Amino acid sequence: MTTHLPGRVRGRMANIAAMKPCGYTLDVVAADAADAVAAAGGLMFDRIHSGWTARVFVLEDLDLRPLDILGAQGFAYDGIDNLALSRPLAALALSSAVLDRSEEIYQNTLNRLRRGCAEVTLWGDPPQEMQHHLVAMEHRLTPAAKAFKTSAWAACANGPVLQHPTERFHGLGTLCVPGNPDLTPVTVAVG
């Protein structure tokens, strides 16, 4: 069956397909796909749909289905050299639990934080040595990100549906698109 689309829709779809990525890369390092989806699925989705490339490196059990739903590329972690660490438009998001499991990742992340030259975001409790480099940040999910994150989480088959409107991180720096900050500092009301 052939689907006929109006000329302006065909033209718009062709324009979208021809768009070049913006050159930004988000590398995510997590224990597994479920860890990445639960903590940063909305951030990945929203950045991908802003032209970023999102690559997820997992330490165990690579399940591509949830990552495919978000539009992210999935890889088994095979050493620090695969991460886009030296690119000026690269951001790193990772699980604090991964830092406990890999000295290589821990040292690389600590060096990046000390230099302060790139975006680094962690989820979970950051190690003591890194805490003074970081501020609490959050990403407010778009409605589309909520829907796709829910579908990706269902593909993980890891429990109840996630319905949080934000994702919380500890971070340094931001490569946000000007005028559209997707990571914002978390303010705490006192009183």
PDB file of N, CA, C and O in Angstrom, residues 119-145:
ATOM      1  N   GLU A 119      31.146  19.791  29.705  1.00  0.00           N
ATOM      2  CA  GLU A 119      29.979  19.441  30.497  1.00  0.00           C
ATOM      3  C   GLU A 119      30.116  18.022  31.030  1.00  0.00           C
ATOM      4  O   GLU A 119      30.374  17.087  30.276  1.00  0.00           O
ATOM      5  N   VAL A 120      29.954  17.882  32.331  1.00  0.00           N
ATOM      6  CA  VAL A 120      29.944  16.576  32.990  1.00  0.00           C
ATOM      7  C   VAL A 120      28.730  16.548  33.901  1.00  0.00           C
ATOM      8  O   VAL A 120      28.537  17.466  34.708  1.00  0.00           O
ATOM      9  N   THR A 121      27.900  15.515  33.758  1.00  0.00           N
ATOM     10  CA  THR A 121      26.761  15.349  34.657  1.00  0.00           C
ATOM     11  C   THR A 121      26.782  13.930  35.211  1.00  0.00           C
ATOM     12  O   THR A 121      27.083  12.973  34.505  1.00  0.00           O
ATOM     13  N   LEU A 122      26.482  13.842  36.498  1.00  0.00           N
ATOM     14  CA  LEU A 122      26.419  12.552  37.187  1.00  0.00           C
ATOM     15  C   LEU A 122      25.032  12.374  37.760  1.00  0.00           C
ATOM     16  O   LEU A 122      24.402  13.333  38.210  1.00  0.00           O
ATOM     17  N   TRP A 123      24.565  11.133  37.783  1.00  0.00           N
ATOM     18  CA  TRP A 123      23.360  10.842  38.551  1.00  0.00           C
ATOM     19  C   TRP A 123      23.758   9.884  39.662  1.00  0.00           C
ATOM     20  O   TRP A 123      24.733   9.166  39.554  1.00  0.00           O
ATOM     21  N   GLY A 124      22.998   9.955  40.752  1.00  0.00           N
ATOM     22  CA  GLY A 124      23.365   9.203  41.949  1.00  0.00           C
ATOM     23  C   GLY A 124      24.204  10.090  42.856  1.00  0.00           C
ATOM     24  O   GLY A 124      24.327  11.292  42.643  1.00  0.00           O
ATOM     25  N   ASP A 125      24.775   9.495  43.873  1.00  0.00           N
ATOM     26  CA  ASP A 125      25.584  10.254  44.826  1.00  0.00           C
ATOM     27  C   ASP A 125      27.014  10.373  44.324  1.00  0.00           C
ATOM     28  O   ASP A 125      27.710   9.365  44.191  1.00  0.00           O
ATOM     29  N   PRO A 126      27.474  11.604  44.070  1.00  0.00           N
ATOM     30  CA  PRO A 126      28.842  11.759  43.562  1.00  0.00           C
ATOM     31  C   PRO A 126      29.860  11.437  44.653  1.00  0.00           C
ATOM     32  O   PRO A 126      29.597  11.653  45.834  1.00  0.00           O
ATOM     33  N   PRO A 127      31.035  10.943  44.253  1.00  0.00           N
ATOM     34  CA  PRO A 127      32.089  10.685  45.227  1.00  0.00           C
ATOM     35  C   PRO A 127      32.499  11.971  45.947  1.00  0.00           C
ATOM     36  O   PRO A 127      32.423  13.065  45.371  1.00  0.00           O
ATOM     37  N   GLN A 128      32.950  11.844  47.170  1.00  0.00           N
ATOM     38  CA  GLN A 128      33.353  12.983  47.995  1.00  0.00           C
ATOM     39  C   GLN A 128      34.353  13.878  47.267  1.00  0.00           C
ATOM     40  O   GLN A 128      34.245  15.096  47.290  1.00  0.00           O
ATOM     41  N   GLU A 129      35.310  13.282  46.603  1.00  0.00           N
ATOM     42  CA  GLU A 129      36.373  14.027  45.923  1.00  0.00           C
ATOM     43  C   GLU A 129      35.843  14.913  44.791  1.00  0.00           C
ATOM     44  O   GLU A 129      36.490  15.894  44.421  1.00  0.00           O
ATOM     45  N   MET A 130      34.668  14.602  44.274  1.00  0.00           N
ATOM     46  CA  MET A 130      34.106  15.364  43.156  1.00  0.00           C
ATOM     47  C   MET A 130      33.054  16.373  43.582  1.00  0.00           C
ATOM     48  O   MET A 130      32.708  17.260  42.799  1.00  0.00           O
ATOM     49  N   GLN A 131      32.549  16.251  44.794  1.00  0.00           N
ATOM     50  CA  GLN A 131      31.388  17.046  45.191  1.00  0.00           C
ATOM     51  C   GLN A 131      31.592  18.549  45.101  1.00  0.00           C
ATOM     52  O   GLN A 131      30.686  19.272  44.697  1.00  0.00           O
ATOM     53  N   HIS A 132      32.756  19.057  45.439  1.00  0.00           N
ATOM     54  CA  HIS A 132      32.952  20.510  45.417  1.00  0.00           C
ATOM     55  C   HIS A 132      33.040  21.077  44.003  1.00  0.00           C
ATOM     56  O   HIS A 132      32.966  22.282  43.813  1.00  0.00           O
ATOM     57  N   HIS A 133      33.151  20.220  42.999  1.00  0.00           N
ATOM     58  CA  HIS A 133      33.168  20.668  41.602  1.00  0.00           C
ATOM     59  C   HIS A 133      31.751  20.767  41.024  1.00  0.00           C
ATOM     60  O   HIS A 133      31.580  21.311  39.934  1.00  0.00           O
ATOM     61  N   LEU A 134      30.763  20.210  41.705  1.00  0.00           N
ATOM     62  CA  LEU A 134      29.445  19.985  41.113  1.00  0.00           C
ATOM     63  C   LEU A 134      28.355  20.836  41.747  1.00  0.00           C
ATOM     64  O   LEU A 134      28.432  21.188  42.925  1.00  0.00           O
ATOM     65  N   VAL A 135      27.331  21.122  40.960  1.00  0.00           N
ATOM     66  CA  VAL A 135      26.117  21.758  41.462  1.00  0.00           C
ATOM     67  C   VAL A 135      24.939  20.866  41.096  1.00  0.00           C
ATOM     68  O   VAL A 135      24.982  20.128  40.108  1.00  0.00           O
ATOM     69  N   ALA A 136      23.891  20.934  41.895  1.00  0.00           N
ATOM     70  CA  ALA A 136      22.677  20.166  41.594  1.00  0.00           C
ATOM     71  C   ALA A 136      22.003  20.782  40.374  1.00  0.00           C
ATOM     72  O   ALA A 136      21.856  22.002  40.285  1.00  0.00           O
ATOM     73  N   MET A 137      21.631  19.930  39.416  1.00  0.00           N
ATOM     74  CA  MET A 137      21.007  20.387  38.176  1.00  0.00           C
ATOM     75  C   MET A 137      19.815  19.485  37.869  1.00  0.00           C
ATOM     76  O   MET A 137      19.731  18.367  38.377  1.00  0.00           O
ATOM     77  N   GLU A 138      18.944  19.997  37.037  1.00  0.00           N
ATOM     78  CA  GLU A 138      17.833  19.161  36.585  1.00  0.00           C
ATOM     79  C   GLU A 138      17.531  19.428  35.128  1.00  0.00           C
ATOM     80  O   GLU A 138      17.836  20.492  34.591  1.00  0.00           O
ATOM     81  N   HIS A 139      16.945  18.409  34.519  1.00  0.00           N
ATOM     82  CA  HIS A 139      16.451  18.529  33.146  1.00  0.00           C
ATOM     83  C   HIS A 139      14.948  18.321  33.204  1.00  0.00           C
ATOM     84  O   HIS A 139      14.471  17.298  33.690  1.00  0.00           O
ATOM     85  N   ARG A 140      14.192  19.318  32.735  1.00  0.00           N
ATOM     86  CA  ARG A 140      12.732  19.205  32.680  1.00  0.00           C
ATOM     87  C   ARG A 140      12.375  18.561  31.350  1.00  0.00           C
ATOM     88  O   ARG A 140      12.685  19.098  30.294  1.00  0.00           O
ATOM     89  N   LEU A 141      11.741  17.393  31.413  1.00  0.00           N
ATOM     90  CA  LEU A 141      11.416  16.640  30.209  1.00  0.00           C
ATOM     91  C   LEU A 141      10.309  17.308  29.414  1.00  0.00           C
ATOM     92  O   LEU A 141       9.330  17.793  29.982  1.00  0.00           O
ATOM     93  N   THR A 142      10.473  17.308  28.096  1.00  0.00           N
ATOM     94  CA  THR A 142       9.401  17.759  27.223  1.00  0.00           C
ATOM     95  C   THR A 142       8.311  16.679  27.239  1.00  0.00           C
ATOM     96  O   THR A 142       8.570  15.533  27.621  1.00  0.00           O
ATOM     97  N   PRO A 143       7.099  17.013  26.816  1.00  0.00           N
ATOM     98  CA  PRO A 143       6.059  15.976  26.746  1.00  0.00           C
ATOM     99  C   PRO A 143       6.475  14.784  25.871  1.00  0.00           C
ATOM    100  O   PRO A 143       6.204  13.637  26.214  1.00  0.00           O
ATOM    101  N   ALA A 144       7.139  15.052  24.762  1.00  0.00           N
ATOM    102  CA  ALA A 144       7.590  13.954  23.899  1.00  0.00           C
ATOM    103  C   ALA A 144       8.624  13.093  24.623  1.00  0.00           C
ATOM    104  O   ALA A 144       8.596  11.863  24.531  1.00  0.00           O
ATOM    105  N   ALA A 145       9.541  13.733  25.344  1.00  0.00           N
ATOM    106  CA  ALA A 145      10.562  12.973  26.082  1.00  0.00           C
ATOM    107  C   ALA A 145       9.914  12.079  27.137  1.00  0.00           C
ATOM    108  O   ALA A 145      10.333  10.932  27.328  1.00  0.00           O
TER     109      ALA A 145
END
